[in-house]
Tab-separated table of C-alpha atoms and ligand atoms in Angstrom:
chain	number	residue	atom	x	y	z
A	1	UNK	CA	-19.725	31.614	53.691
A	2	UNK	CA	-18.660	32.253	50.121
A	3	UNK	CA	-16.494	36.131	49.982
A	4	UNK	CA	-17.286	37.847	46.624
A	5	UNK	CA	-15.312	40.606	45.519
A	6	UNK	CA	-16.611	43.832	43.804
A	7	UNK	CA	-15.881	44.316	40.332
A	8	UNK	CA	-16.194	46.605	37.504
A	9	UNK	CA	-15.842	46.690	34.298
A	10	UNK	CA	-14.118	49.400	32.337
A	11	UNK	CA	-14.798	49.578	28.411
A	12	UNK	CA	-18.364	47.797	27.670
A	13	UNK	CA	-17.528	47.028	23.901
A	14	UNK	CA	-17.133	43.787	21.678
A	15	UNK	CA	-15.376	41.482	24.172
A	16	UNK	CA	-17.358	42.825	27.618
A	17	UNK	CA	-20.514	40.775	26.569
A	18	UNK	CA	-18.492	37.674	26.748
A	19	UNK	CA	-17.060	38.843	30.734
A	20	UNK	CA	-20.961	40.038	31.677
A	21	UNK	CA	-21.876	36.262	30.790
A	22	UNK	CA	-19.261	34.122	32.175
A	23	UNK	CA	-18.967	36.139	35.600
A	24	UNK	CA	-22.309	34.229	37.236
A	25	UNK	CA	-19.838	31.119	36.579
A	26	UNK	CA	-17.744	32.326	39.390
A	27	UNK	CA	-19.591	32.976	42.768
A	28	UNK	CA	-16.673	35.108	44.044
A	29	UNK	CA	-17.100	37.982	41.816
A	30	UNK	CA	-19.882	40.354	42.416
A	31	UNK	CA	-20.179	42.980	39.359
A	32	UNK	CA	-20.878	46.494	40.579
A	33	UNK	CA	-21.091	48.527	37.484
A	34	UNK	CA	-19.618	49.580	34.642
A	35	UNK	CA	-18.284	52.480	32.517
A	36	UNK	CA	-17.385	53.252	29.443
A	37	UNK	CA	-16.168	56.857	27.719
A	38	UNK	CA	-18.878	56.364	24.945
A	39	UNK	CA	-22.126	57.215	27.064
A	40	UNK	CA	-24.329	55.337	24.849
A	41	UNK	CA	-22.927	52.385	24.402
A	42	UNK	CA	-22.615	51.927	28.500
A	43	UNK	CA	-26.014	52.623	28.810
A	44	UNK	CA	-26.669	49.860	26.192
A	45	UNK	CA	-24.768	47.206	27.534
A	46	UNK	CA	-25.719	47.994	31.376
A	47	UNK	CA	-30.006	47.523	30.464
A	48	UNK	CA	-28.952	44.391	28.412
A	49	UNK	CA	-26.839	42.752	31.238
A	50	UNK	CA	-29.164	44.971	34.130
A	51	UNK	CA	-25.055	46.418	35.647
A	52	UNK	CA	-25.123	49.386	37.330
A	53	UNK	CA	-24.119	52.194	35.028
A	54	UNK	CA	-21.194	54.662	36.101
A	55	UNK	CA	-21.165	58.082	34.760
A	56	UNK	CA	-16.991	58.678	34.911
A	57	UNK	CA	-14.217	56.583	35.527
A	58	UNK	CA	-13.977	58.861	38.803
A	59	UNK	CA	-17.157	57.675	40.373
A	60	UNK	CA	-16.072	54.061	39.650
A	61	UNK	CA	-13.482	54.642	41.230
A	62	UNK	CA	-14.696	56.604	44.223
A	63	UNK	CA	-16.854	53.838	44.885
A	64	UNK	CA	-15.700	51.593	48.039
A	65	UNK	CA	-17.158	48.183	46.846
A	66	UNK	CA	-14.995	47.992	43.763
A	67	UNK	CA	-12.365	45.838	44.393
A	68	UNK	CA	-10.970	44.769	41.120
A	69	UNK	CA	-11.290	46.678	37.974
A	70	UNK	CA	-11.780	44.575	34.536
A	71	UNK	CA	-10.089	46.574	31.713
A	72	UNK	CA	-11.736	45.644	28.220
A	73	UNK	CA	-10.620	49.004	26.730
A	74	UNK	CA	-8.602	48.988	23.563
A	75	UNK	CA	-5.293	47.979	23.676
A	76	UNK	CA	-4.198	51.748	23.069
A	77	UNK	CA	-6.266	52.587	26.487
A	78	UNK	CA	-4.885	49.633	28.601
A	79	UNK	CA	-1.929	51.401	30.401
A	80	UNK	CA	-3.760	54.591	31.181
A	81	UNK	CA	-6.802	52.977	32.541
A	82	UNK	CA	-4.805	50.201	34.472
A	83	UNK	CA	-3.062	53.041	35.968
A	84	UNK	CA	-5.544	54.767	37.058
A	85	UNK	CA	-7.404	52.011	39.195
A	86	UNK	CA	-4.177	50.952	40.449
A	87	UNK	CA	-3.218	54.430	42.021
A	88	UNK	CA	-6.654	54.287	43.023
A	89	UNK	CA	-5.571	50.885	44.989
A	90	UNK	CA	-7.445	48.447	42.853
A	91	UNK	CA	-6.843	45.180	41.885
A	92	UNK	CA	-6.779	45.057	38.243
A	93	UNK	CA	-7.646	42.549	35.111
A	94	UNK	CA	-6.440	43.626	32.488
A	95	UNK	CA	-7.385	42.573	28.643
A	96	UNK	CA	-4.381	41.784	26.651
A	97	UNK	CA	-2.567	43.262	25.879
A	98	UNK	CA	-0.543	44.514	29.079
A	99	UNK	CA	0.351	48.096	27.422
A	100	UNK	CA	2.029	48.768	23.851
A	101	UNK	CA	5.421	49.594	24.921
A	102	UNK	CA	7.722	47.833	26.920
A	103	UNK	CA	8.542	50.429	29.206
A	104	UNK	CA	5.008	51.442	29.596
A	105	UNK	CA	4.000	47.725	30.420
A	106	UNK	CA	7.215	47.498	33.091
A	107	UNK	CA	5.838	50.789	34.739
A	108	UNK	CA	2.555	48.976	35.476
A	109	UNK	CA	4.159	45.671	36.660
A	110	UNK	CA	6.079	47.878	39.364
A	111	UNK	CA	3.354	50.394	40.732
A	112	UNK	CA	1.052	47.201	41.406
A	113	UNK	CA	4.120	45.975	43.177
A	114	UNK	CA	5.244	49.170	45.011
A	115	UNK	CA	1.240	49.383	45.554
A	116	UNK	CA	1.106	45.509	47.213
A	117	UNK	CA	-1.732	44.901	44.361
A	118	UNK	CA	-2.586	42.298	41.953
A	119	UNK	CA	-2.587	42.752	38.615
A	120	UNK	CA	-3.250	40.097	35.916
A	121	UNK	CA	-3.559	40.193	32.412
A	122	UNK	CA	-5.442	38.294	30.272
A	123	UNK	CA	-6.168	35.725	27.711
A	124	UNK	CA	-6.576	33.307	30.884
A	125	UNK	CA	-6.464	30.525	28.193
A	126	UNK	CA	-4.310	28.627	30.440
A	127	UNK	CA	-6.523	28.158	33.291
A	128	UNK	CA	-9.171	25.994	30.646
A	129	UNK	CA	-9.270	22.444	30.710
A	130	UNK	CA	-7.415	22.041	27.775
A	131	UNK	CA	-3.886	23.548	28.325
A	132	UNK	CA	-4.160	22.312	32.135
A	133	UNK	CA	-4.599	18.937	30.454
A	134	UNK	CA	-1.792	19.370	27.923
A	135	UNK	CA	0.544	20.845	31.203
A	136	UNK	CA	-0.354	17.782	33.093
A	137	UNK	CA	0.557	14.969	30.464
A	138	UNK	CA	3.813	16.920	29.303
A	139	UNK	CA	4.495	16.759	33.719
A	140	UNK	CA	3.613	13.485	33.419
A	141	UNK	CA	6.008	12.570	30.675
A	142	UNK	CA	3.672	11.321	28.122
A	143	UNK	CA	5.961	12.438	25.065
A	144	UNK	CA	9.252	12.142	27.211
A	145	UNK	CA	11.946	15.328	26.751
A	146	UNK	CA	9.598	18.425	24.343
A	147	UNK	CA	11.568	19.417	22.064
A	148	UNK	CA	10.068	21.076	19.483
A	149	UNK	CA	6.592	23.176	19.184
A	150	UNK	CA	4.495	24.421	15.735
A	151	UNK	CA	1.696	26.566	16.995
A	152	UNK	CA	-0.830	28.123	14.137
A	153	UNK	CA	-2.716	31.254	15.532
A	154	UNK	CA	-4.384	32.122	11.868
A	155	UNK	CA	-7.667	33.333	11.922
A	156	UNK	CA	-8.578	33.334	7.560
A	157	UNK	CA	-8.317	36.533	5.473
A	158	UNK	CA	-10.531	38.559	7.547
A	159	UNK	CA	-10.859	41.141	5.496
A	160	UNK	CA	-12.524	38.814	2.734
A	161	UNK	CA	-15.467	37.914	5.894
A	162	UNK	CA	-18.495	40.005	6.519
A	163	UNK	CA	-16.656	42.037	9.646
A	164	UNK	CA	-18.554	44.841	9.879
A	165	UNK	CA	-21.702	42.696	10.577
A	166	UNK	CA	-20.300	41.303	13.351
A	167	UNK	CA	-22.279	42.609	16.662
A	168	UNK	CA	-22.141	41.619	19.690
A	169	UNK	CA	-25.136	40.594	21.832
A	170	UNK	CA	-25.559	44.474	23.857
A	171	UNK	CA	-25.004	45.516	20.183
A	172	UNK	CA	-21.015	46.640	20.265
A	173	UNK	CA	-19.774	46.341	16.466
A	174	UNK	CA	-16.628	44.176	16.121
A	175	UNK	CA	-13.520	46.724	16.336
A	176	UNK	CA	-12.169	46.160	12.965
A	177	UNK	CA	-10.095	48.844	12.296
A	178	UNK	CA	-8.485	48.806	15.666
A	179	UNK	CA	-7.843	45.167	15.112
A	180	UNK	CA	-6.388	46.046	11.618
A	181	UNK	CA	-4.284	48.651	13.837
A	182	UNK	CA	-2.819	46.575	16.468
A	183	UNK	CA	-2.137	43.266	14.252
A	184	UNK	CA	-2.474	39.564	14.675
A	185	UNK	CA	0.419	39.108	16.763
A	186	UNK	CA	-0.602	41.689	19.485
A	187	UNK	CA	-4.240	40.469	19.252
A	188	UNK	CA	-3.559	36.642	19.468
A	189	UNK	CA	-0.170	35.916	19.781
A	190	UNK	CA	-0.346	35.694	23.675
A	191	UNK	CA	-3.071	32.900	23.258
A	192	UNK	CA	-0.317	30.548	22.731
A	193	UNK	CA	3.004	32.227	24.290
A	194	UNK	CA	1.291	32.099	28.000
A	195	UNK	CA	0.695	28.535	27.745
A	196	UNK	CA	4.149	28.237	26.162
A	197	UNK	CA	6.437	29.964	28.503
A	198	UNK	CA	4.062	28.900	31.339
A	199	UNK	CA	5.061	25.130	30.337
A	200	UNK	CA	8.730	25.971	29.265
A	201	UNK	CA	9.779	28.906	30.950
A	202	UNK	CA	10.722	32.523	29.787
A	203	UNK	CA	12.474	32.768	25.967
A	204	UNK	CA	15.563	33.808	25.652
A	205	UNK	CA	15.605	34.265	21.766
A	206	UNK	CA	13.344	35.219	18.982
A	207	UNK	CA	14.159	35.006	15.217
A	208	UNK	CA	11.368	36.665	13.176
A	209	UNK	CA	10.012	37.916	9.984
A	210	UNK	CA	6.863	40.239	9.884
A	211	UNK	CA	4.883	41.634	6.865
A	212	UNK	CA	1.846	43.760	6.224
A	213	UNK	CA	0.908	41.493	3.228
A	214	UNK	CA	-2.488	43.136	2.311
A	215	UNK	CA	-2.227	46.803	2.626
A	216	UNK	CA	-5.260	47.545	0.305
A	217	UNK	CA	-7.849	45.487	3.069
A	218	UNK	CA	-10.419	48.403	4.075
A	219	UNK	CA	-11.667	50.431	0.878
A	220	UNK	CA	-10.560	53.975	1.695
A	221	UNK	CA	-8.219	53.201	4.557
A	222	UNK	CA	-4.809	53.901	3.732
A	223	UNK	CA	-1.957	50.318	4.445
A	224	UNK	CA	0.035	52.778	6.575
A	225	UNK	CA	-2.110	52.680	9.504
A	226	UNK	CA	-1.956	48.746	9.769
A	227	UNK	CA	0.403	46.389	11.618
A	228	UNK	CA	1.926	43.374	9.515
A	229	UNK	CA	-1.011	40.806	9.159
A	230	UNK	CA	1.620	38.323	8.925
A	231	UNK	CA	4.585	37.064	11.495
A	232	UNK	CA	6.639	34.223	12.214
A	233	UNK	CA	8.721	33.228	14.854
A	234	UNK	CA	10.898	31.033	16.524
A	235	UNK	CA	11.485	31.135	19.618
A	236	UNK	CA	14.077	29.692	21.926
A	237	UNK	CA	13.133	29.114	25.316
A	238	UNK	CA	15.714	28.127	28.614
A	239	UNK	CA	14.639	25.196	28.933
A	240	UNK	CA	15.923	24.092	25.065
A	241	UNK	CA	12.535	23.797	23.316
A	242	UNK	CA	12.579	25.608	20.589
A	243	UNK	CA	8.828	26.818	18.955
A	244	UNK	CA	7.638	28.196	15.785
A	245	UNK	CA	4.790	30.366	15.919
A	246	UNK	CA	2.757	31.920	13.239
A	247	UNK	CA	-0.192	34.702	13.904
A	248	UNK	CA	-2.087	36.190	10.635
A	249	UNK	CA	-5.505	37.216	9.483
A	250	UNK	CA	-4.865	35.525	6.248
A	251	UNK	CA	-4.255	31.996	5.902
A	252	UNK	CA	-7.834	29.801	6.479
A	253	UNK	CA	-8.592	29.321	10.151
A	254	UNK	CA	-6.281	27.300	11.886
A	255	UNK	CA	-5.432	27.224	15.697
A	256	UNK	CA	-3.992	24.192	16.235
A	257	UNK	CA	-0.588	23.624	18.368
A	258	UNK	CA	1.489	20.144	17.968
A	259	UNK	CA	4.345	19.476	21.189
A	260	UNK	CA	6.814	16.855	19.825
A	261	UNK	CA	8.809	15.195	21.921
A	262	UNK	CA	11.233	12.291	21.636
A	263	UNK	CA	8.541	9.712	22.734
A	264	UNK	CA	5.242	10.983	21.017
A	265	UNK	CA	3.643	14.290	19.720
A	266	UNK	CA	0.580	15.999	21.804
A	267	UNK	CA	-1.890	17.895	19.775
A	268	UNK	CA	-4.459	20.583	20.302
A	269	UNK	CA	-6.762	21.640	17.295
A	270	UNK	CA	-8.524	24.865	19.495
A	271	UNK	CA	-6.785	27.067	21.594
A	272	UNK	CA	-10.172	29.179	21.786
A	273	UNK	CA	-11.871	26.295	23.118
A	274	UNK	CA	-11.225	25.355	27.140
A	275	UNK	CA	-12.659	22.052	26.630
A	276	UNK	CA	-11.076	21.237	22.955
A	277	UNK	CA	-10.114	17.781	22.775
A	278	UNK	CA	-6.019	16.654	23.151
A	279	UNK	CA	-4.674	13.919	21.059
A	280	UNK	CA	-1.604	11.586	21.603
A	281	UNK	CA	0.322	9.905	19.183
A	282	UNK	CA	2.751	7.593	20.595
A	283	UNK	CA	6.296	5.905	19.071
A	284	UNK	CA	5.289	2.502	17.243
A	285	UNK	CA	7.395	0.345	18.968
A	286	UNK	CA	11.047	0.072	17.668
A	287	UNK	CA	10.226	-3.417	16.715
A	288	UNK	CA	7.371	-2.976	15.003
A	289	UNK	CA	8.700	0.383	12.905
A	290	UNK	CA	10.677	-1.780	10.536
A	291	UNK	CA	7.437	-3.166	9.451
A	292	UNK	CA	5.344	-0.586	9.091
A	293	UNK	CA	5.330	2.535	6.935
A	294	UNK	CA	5.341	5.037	10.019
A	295	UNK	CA	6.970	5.794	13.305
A	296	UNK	CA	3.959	7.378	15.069
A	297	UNK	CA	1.168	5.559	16.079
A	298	UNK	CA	-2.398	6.795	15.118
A	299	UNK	CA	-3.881	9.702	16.885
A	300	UNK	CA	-5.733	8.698	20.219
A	301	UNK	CA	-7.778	11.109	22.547
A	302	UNK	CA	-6.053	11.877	25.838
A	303	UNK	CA	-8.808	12.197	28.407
A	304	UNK	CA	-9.166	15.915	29.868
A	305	UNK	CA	-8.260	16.145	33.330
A	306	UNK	CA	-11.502	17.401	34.124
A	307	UNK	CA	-14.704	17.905	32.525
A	308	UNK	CA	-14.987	21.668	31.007
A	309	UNK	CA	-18.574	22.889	32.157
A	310	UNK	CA	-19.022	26.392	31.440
A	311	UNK	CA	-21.666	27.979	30.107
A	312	UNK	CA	-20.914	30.443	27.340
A	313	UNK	CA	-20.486	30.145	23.835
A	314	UNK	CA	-18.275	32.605	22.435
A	315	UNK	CA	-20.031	33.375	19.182
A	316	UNK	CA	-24.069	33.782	18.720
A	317	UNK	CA	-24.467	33.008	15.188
A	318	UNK	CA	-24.735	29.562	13.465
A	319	UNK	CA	-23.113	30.678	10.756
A	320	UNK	CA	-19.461	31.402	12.842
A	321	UNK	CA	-17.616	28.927	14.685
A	322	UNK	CA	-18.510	28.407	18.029
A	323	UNK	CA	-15.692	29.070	20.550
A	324	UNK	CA	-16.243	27.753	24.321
A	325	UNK	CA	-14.137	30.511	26.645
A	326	UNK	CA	-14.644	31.571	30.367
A	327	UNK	CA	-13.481	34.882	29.873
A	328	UNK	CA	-14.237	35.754	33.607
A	329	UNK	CA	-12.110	32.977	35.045
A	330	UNK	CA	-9.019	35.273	34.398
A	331	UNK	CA	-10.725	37.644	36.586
A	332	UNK	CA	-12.092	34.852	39.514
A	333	UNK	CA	-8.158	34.335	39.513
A	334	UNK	CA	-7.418	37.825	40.401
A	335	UNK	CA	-9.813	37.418	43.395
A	336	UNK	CA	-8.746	33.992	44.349
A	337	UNK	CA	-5.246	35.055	44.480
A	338	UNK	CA	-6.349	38.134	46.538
A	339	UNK	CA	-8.524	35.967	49.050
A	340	UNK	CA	-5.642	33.778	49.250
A	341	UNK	CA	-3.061	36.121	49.378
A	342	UNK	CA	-0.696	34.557	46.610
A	343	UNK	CA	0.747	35.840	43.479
A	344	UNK	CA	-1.844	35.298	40.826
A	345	UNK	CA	-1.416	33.077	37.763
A	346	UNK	CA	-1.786	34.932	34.271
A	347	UNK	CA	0.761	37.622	36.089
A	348	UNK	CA	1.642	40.416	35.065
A	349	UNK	CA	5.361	39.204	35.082
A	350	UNK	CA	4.699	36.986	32.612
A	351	UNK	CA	2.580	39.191	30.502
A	352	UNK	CA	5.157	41.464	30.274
A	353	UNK	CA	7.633	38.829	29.257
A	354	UNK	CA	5.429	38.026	26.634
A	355	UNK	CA	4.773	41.268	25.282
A	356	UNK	CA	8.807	41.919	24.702
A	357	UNK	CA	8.341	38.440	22.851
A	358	UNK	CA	5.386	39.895	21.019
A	359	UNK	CA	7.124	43.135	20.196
A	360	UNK	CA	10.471	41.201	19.172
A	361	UNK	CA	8.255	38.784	16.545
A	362	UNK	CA	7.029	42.098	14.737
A	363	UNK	CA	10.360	42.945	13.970
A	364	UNK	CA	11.950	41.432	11.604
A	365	UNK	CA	15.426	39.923	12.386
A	366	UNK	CA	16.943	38.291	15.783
A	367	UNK	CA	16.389	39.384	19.200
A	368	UNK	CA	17.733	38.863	22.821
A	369	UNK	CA	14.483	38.660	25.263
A	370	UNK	CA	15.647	40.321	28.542
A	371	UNK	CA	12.812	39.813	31.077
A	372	UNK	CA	11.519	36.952	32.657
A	373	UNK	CA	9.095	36.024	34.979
A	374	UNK	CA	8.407	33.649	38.177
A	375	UNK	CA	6.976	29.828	37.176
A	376	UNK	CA	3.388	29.691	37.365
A	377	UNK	CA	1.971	26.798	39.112
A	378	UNK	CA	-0.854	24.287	37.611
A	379	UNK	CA	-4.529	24.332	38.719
A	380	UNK	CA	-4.925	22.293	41.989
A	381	UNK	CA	-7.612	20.542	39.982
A	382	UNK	CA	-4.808	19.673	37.236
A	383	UNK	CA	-2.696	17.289	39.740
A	384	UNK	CA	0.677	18.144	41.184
A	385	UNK	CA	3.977	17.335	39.235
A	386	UNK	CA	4.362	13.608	38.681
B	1	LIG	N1	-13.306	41.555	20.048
B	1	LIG	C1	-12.974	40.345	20.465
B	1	LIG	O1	-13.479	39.328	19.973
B	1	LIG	C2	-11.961	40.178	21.570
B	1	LIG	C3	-11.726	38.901	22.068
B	1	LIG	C4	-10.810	38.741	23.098
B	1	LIG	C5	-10.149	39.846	23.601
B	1	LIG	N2	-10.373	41.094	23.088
B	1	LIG	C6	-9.643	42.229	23.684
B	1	LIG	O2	-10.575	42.992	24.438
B	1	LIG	C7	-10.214	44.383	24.428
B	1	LIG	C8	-11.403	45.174	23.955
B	1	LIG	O3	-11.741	44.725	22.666
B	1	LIG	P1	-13.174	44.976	22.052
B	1	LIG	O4	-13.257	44.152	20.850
B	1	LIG	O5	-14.224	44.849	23.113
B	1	LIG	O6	-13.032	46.528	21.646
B	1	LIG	P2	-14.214	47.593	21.434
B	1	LIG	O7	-13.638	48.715	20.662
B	1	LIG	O8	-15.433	46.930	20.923
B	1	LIG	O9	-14.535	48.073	22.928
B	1	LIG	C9	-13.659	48.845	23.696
B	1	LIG	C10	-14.498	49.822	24.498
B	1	LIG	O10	-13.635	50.521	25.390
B	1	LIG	C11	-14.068	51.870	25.449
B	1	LIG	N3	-12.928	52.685	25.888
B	1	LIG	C12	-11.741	52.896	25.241
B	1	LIG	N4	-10.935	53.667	25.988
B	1	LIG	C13	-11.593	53.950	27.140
B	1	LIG	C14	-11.281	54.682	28.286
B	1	LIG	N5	-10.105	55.309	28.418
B	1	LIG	N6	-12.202	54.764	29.275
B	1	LIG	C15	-13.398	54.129	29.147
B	1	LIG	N7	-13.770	53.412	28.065
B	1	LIG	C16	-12.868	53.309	27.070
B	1	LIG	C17	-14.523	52.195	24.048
B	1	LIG	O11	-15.409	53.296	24.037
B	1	LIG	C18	-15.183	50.890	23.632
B	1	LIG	O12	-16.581	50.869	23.910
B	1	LIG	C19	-8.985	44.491	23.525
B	1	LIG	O13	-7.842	44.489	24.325
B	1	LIG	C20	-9.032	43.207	22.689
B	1	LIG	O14	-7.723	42.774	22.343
B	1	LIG	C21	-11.283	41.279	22.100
């Protein structure tokens, strides 16, 4: 017999939509209700989705059959709602990301301890086809020793798009000016560091320069309130790769990540996509190379390890780009680690390792990264370690 697990879902805004449709992909999560501080806008989203409606976070919390709590709050809510469900003993999956401080973010990592309870933190990005794929062939050797990594998390000038007509399907506008507030890099930046540090362990280095390029981007709203819209790091990791990351809402849309290593390069054109294609480009041979123009053979595809078969598209309308996520599998994660009684990937270790990284990139200058965080392990469907 298939165990579900009770959850509910804590801030019913922009993002929730996406978590109320992807949770029927996972038969081991059972949604309970919902609540939000903004009466209306609960009530709006629990008709659409037909959730149970709470009327405070207390009576979520009072009630017995919630066993994990989803927290799609903004990021200046996380730590305080987090907290709350986890001195209320709940599991908890958290948006990203983890808290804004780093000493707010190590408090939570050490009550779910002290409280034997799982918390994970999303984007569960890693746990799609496509990075499991891109772990497996980088296990496997395909581009011998990584070396080097250029990830591009830039998402076009934003402010030059027609934000404030983005809705989502219960009718939640998009958050602009909290997404002005927070910045790029705490948006977005995680989308690439998890995989990164989950396929070359913790950093131990960050060299960065940040900027706030377009003040003037909201008519009326004053620059001060916004984080840079531009950063760039590099990053050294333990293991000797060395990465260059670059987050901004200004340069056209482009998301792709390149792994070159001394036999061939892996590339990944989506990271917002769990089933987005990976390409290989292999060494010509060394006795070919003197008689051709290049040392890299074309692109080919490099089959996914399994087929991605969700069922949600991330945007509604034809006119955006369509984005393939299973927002809720972060969440079945929680559960399955629960059930199984391990540590769950997407950890709140490593989230909090990644938010010093985060915090360190928006600075501008060199950094020491001090925490670090057990390896996480593949996807059983993703094949063990060559
Ligand atoms: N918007 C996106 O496309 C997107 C995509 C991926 C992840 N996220 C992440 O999801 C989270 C939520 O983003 P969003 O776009 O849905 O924001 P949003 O502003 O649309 O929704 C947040 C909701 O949380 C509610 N809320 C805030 N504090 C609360 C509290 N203490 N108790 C109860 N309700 C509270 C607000 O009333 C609001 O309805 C953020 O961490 C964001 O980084 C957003």
């Amino acid at each position: 017999m298939q165990r579900s697990m009770g959850v509910a879902i804590v801030g019913c805004g922009y993002v929730a939509d996406y978590y109320a449709s992807t949770l029927p992909n996972h038969p081991q999560l059972r949604a309970v209700g919902v609540y939000d501080r903004n009466p209306a806008r609960a009530a709006d989203f629990g008709r659409h989705h037909g959730i149970h409606v709470f009327a405070s976070m207390a009576d979520l919390l009072a009630d017995e059959s919630v066993r994990i709590v989803v927290n799609l709050t903004n990021p200046q809510s996380h730590a305080h709602v987090t907290r709350s469900a986890l001195e209320a003993g709940r599991h908890v999956y958290s948006e990203k990301p983890l808290a804004l401080s780093l000493s707010e973010g190590r408090e939570l990592v050490e009550l779910a301890g002290s409280r034997g309870l799982t918390l994970g933190v999303g984007p569960c990005t890693l746990l799609g086809e496509t990075a499991q794929t891109l772990w497996r062939a980088l296990r496997d050797g395909v581009v011998g020793r990584p070396r080097l990594v250029y990830a591009e998390l830039d998402d076009g000038a934003i402010h030059q798009m027609p934000y404030r007509t983005w809705i989502s399907e219960s009718g939640a506008p998009w958050p602009y000016l909290d997404e002005f507030r927070v910045g790029p890099a705490l948006e977005h930046a995680a989308y690439y560091l998890n995989w990164l540090t989950a396929f070359f362990g913790p950093v131990t280095e960050v060299t960065s320069f940040s900027a706030l390029v377009v003040p003037d981007k909201v008519p009326g709203v004053t620059g001060s309130e916004f984080a840079p819209d531009f950063t760039t790091a590099s990053l050294r990791f333990t293991s000797g790769v060395i990465a260059r990351l670059t987050c901004s809402t200004l340069a056209p849309e482009d998301r792709a990540l390149r792994i070159i290593g001394d036999d061939g390069v892996l590339r990944v054109a989506e990271c917002w996509d769990y089933g987005a294609g990976v390409t290989l480009r292999t060494l010509v041979p060394a006795e070919r190379r003197e008689s051709c123009d290049h040392y890299l053979e074309p692109p080919v595809p490099f089959p996914l390890v399994r087929p991605a078969d969700y069922r949600y598209r991330y945007n509604q309308s034809p006119e955006q780009d369509l984005h393939d996520m299973d927002f809720a599998r972060g969440v079945a994660e929680v559960a399955d680690a629960v059930i199984e009684g391990r540590g769950a990937r997407v950890s709140a270790q490593q989230a909090l390792h990644v938010l010093e990284i985060i915090l360190a990139m928006m600075e501008c200058g060199m950094n020491k990264i001090e925490s670090t965080f057990e390896p996480v392990t593949p996807m059983p469907w993703a094949g063990l370690p060559a």
